CSV table of C-alpha atoms and ligand atoms in Angstrom, one decimal:
chain,number,residue,atom,x,y,z
A,1,MET,CA,0.0,0.0,0.0
A,2,GLN,CA,1.2,3.4,-0.9
A,3,HIS,CA,1.5,5.5,2.2
A,4,PRO,CA,1.2,9.3,1.8
A,5,ASP,CA,4.4,10.8,3.3
A,6,SER,CA,2.5,13.6,4.9
A,7,GLU,CA,0.4,11.4,7.2
A,8,LEU,CA,1.5,9.5,10.2
A,9,TRP,CA,-1.4,7.1,9.9
A,10,PHE,CA,-3.1,5.9,6.7
A,11,GLU,CA,-6.1,3.6,6.9
A,12,GLY,CA,-4.8,2.2,10.2
A,13,TRP,CA,-1.2,1.7,8.9
A,14,TYR,CA,1.6,3.5,10.8
A,15,ARG,CA,4.1,5.3,8.6
A,16,PHE,CA,7.2,4.3,10.5
A,17,ALA,CA,6.4,0.5,10.6
A,18,LYS,CA,7.5,-1.9,7.9
A,19,GLN,CA,4.4,-3.5,6.5
A,20,VAL,CA,4.2,-7.3,6.4
A,21,GLY,CA,0.6,-8.1,5.7
A,22,SER,CA,-1.0,-11.0,7.5
A,23,PRO,CA,-4.2,-12.7,6.4
A,24,ASN,CA,-5.1,-13.4,10.0
A,25,PHE,CA,-7.5,-10.6,10.8
A,26,GLY,CA,-11.2,-9.7,10.7
A,27,GLN,CA,-13.4,-6.7,10.9
A,28,ARG,CA,-14.0,-5.0,14.2
A,29,PRO,CA,-17.6,-4.9,15.3
A,30,ALA,CA,-19.4,-1.8,13.9
A,31,ASN,CA,-18.7,1.5,15.7
A,32,THR,CA,-16.1,0.0,18.0
A,33,LYS,CA,-13.8,2.5,19.7
A,34,ILE,CA,-10.2,1.3,20.1
A,35,GLN,CA,-9.6,1.9,23.8
A,36,LEU,CA,-7.0,-0.7,24.8
A,37,VAL,CA,-3.4,-1.5,23.9
A,38,VAL,CA,-2.3,-5.0,24.8
A,39,ILE,CA,1.4,-5.7,25.3
A,40,HIS,CA,2.7,-9.2,24.6
A,41,SER,CA,6.1,-10.9,24.3
A,42,ILE,CA,7.0,-13.8,22.0
A,43,SER,CA,10.1,-15.6,20.8
A,44,LEU,CA,10.3,-18.5,18.3
A,45,PRO,CA,11.6,-20.9,19.2
A,46,PRO,CA,11.3,-19.8,22.9
A,47,ASN,CA,14.3,-17.7,24.1
A,48,GLU,CA,15.8,-17.4,20.6
A,49,PHE,CA,15.8,-14.0,19.0
A,50,GLY,CA,16.2,-12.7,15.5
A,51,THR,CA,15.2,-15.9,13.8
A,52,GLY,CA,12.5,-14.4,11.5
A,53,HIS,CA,10.1,-17.1,12.7
A,54,ILE,CA,7.7,-14.7,14.4
A,55,GLU,CA,7.0,-13.0,11.1
A,56,GLU,CA,6.6,-16.4,9.4
A,57,PHE,CA,4.2,-17.5,12.1
A,58,PHE,CA,2.0,-14.4,11.9
A,59,THR,CA,1.7,-14.8,8.1
A,60,ASN,CA,1.1,-18.6,8.1
A,61,ARG,CA,4.5,-19.3,6.4
A,62,LEU,CA,6.2,-21.1,9.3
A,63,ASN,CA,7.9,-24.4,8.5
A,64,HIS,CA,6.7,-26.6,11.3
A,65,ASP,CA,9.3,-29.2,10.7
A,66,LEU,CA,12.2,-26.9,11.7
A,67,HIS,CA,11.8,-27.2,15.4
A,68,PRO,CA,9.9,-29.5,17.8
A,69,TYR,CA,8.2,-26.5,19.4
A,70,PHE,CA,6.7,-25.5,16.1
A,71,GLU,CA,4.8,-28.8,16.0
A,72,GLY,CA,2.4,-27.4,18.5
A,73,LEU,CA,1.7,-24.4,16.3
A,74,ARG,CA,0.4,-26.3,13.3
A,75,GLY,CA,-3.0,-24.8,12.3
A,76,VAL,CA,-2.7,-21.9,14.7
A,77,LYS,CA,-3.6,-18.7,13.0
A,78,VAL,CA,-2.7,-15.6,15.0
A,79,SER,CA,-1.4,-12.1,14.4
A,80,SER,CA,-0.7,-8.9,16.2
A,81,HIS,CA,-0.9,-5.4,14.8
A,82,PHE,CA,2.7,-4.7,15.6
A,83,LEU,CA,6.0,-6.5,16.4
A,84,ILE,CA,9.0,-4.8,18.0
A,85,LYS,CA,12.1,-6.9,17.4
A,86,ARG,CA,15.2,-7.0,19.6
A,87,ASN,CA,17.0,-4.5,17.3
A,88,SER,CA,14.0,-2.1,17.6
A,89,ASP,CA,12.7,-2.9,14.1
A,90,LEU,CA,9.0,-2.2,14.0
A,91,ILE,CA,6.7,-4.4,11.8
A,92,GLN,CA,3.0,-4.0,11.2
A,93,PHE,CA,1.0,-7.0,10.2
A,94,VAL,CA,-2.6,-5.8,10.4
A,95,SER,CA,-4.2,-2.4,10.0
A,96,CYS,CA,-5.4,-0.9,13.3
A,97,SER,CA,-8.7,-0.4,11.6
A,98,ASP,CA,-9.0,-4.2,11.6
A,99,ARG,CA,-9.2,-6.8,14.3
A,100,ALA,CA,-6.0,-8.8,14.8
A,101,TRP,CA,-6.0,-12.1,16.5
A,102,HIS,CA,-3.6,-11.6,19.5
A,103,ALA,CA,-5.6,-11.8,22.7
A,104,GLY,CA,-7.8,-14.9,22.4
A,105,GLU,CA,-10.3,-15.5,25.2
A,106,SER,CA,-9.9,-12.3,27.3
A,107,SER,CA,-11.5,-9.8,29.5
A,108,TYR,CA,-10.5,-6.4,30.8
A,109,LYS,CA,-12.4,-4.1,33.1
A,110,GLY,CA,-15.5,-6.3,32.7
A,111,ARG,CA,-15.4,-6.3,29.0
A,112,ASP,CA,-14.9,-9.6,27.1
A,113,ASN,CA,-13.3,-10.2,23.7
A,114,CYS,CA,-10.5,-7.7,23.9
A,115,ASN,CA,-9.5,-8.3,20.3
A,116,ASP,CA,-12.6,-6.3,19.3
A,117,PHE,CA,-11.5,-3.0,20.8
A,118,SER,CA,-7.7,-3.3,21.3
A,119,ILE,CA,-4.4,-3.0,19.4
A,120,GLY,CA,-1.9,-5.8,20.0
A,121,ILE,CA,1.9,-5.1,20.3
A,122,GLU,CA,4.3,-8.0,20.5
A,123,LEU,CA,7.8,-7.4,21.9
A,124,GLU,CA,10.4,-10.0,20.8
A,125,GLY,CA,11.4,-11.4,24.1
A,126,ALA,CA,11.4,-14.4,26.5
A,127,GLU,CA,8.2,-14.9,28.3
A,128,PHE,CA,9.8,-16.1,31.5
A,129,GLY,CA,12.5,-14.0,33.1
A,130,GLY,CA,13.5,-12.3,29.9
A,131,THR,CA,14.4,-8.6,29.9
A,132,PHE,CA,13.8,-6.2,27.0
A,133,GLU,CA,16.2,-4.0,25.2
A,134,GLN,CA,16.3,-0.2,25.8
A,135,GLY,CA,15.6,0.3,22.1
A,136,GLN,CA,12.5,-1.8,22.3
A,137,TYR,CA,11.1,0.5,25.1
A,138,GLU,CA,11.9,3.6,23.0
A,139,THR,CA,10.2,2.2,19.9
A,140,LEU,CA,7.2,1.1,22.0
A,141,SER,CA,6.9,4.5,23.6
A,142,ALA,CA,7.0,6.3,20.3
A,143,LEU,CA,4.5,4.0,18.8
A,144,CYS,CA,2.1,4.3,21.7
A,145,ALA,CA,2.4,8.1,21.8
A,146,SER,CA,1.3,8.1,18.2
A,147,LEU,CA,-1.5,5.6,19.0
A,148,LEU,CA,-2.7,7.9,21.7
A,149,MET,CA,-3.0,10.8,19.2
A,150,GLU,CA,-4.9,8.7,16.7
A,151,TYR,CA,-7.2,6.6,18.8
A,152,PRO,CA,-9.2,7.1,22.0
A,153,ILE,CA,-6.9,4.8,24.0
A,154,GLU,CA,-7.9,4.6,27.7
A,155,HIS,CA,-5.9,1.6,28.9
A,156,PHE,CA,-2.6,-0.2,28.5
A,157,ALA,CA,-2.4,-3.8,29.8
A,158,GLY,CA,-0.4,-7.0,29.4
A,159,HIS,CA,-1.7,-10.2,27.9
A,160,GLU,CA,-1.3,-11.6,31.4
A,161,HIS,CA,-3.8,-9.0,32.7
A,162,ILE,CA,-6.5,-9.7,30.2
A,163,ALA,CA,-6.2,-13.5,30.1
A,164,ARG,CA,-5.4,-14.3,33.7
A,165,GLY,CA,-4.2,-17.8,34.5
A,166,ARG,CA,-3.9,-18.6,30.8
A,167,LYS,CA,-1.2,-16.1,29.7
A,168,LYS,CA,2.0,-14.8,31.4
A,169,ASP,CA,3.4,-12.4,28.8
A,170,PRO,CA,5.0,-9.9,28.7
A,171,GLY,CA,6.1,-11.2,32.1
A,172,ASP,CA,7.5,-9.7,35.3
A,173,GLN,CA,10.6,-8.3,33.6
A,174,PHE,CA,8.6,-5.8,31.5
A,175,ASN,CA,9.1,-2.5,33.3
A,176,TRP,CA,5.6,-1.0,33.4
A,177,LEU,CA,6.8,2.1,35.4
A,178,LYS,CA,9.4,2.9,32.9
A,179,PHE,CA,6.9,2.5,30.1
A,180,GLN,CA,4.3,4.7,32.0
A,181,LYS,CA,6.9,7.4,32.6
A,182,SER,CA,8.0,7.5,29.0
A,183,LEU,CA,4.5,8.3,28.0
A,184,GLY,CA,3.9,10.8,30.8
A,185,LEU,CA,0.5,9.1,31.6
A,186,GLN,CA,-1.3,8.8,34.9
A,187,SER,CA,-1.3,5.4,36.6
A,188,SER,CA,-5.0,5.0,35.9
A,189,TYR,CA,-4.1,4.0,32.3
A,190,PHE,CA,-2.4,0.9,33.6
A,191,PRO,CA,-3.4,-2.3,35.5
A,192,ASP,CA,-3.9,-1.8,39.2
A,193,GLN,CA,-1.1,-4.2,40.2
A,194,VAL,CA,1.6,-2.4,38.2
A,195,ARG,CA,0.9,1.0,39.8
A,196,ASN,CA,3.5,2.5,42.0
B,201,ZN,ZN1,0.4,-12.7,24.3
């Protein structure tokens, strides 16, 4: 898609992201306000970075024979709107106008089906005990500042906060306070348990 240079956003696509279109998306319900940003972490295989397999997975091009872990991903069709790699590269798979398949069964602040009204951002990282790169925080902050200008975002939460007991990402090494400070937002934007 040709992106007009003058606009930061064009039909839900962010100008500073590399576009890698995924077929894994659907329409949001009519008149849905995008009010939530969901932070995730992923690495494929687990704890290995820079393999390119996340992009393959989100676009249904993963070779499942390459690694035993990939066997369990056969037939799984998922996506996020964005991926921030270890080297800070930013990739966009799905237009923010559309509903990406990142949250699964989920609920936040009494509202189910978070995919309907959220934007999903994956950080390349280990789900358990893995830290994130400074550059990833910077790219995340710039992206989220831009999302706040474009959409009526009211909350930021981790996958672990909207799918309790089922998901643990981005994990306890994600520094929510650092993220909050970088955006200059009040703590009310964030899950209760990460408030200072
Ligand atoms: Zn997740």
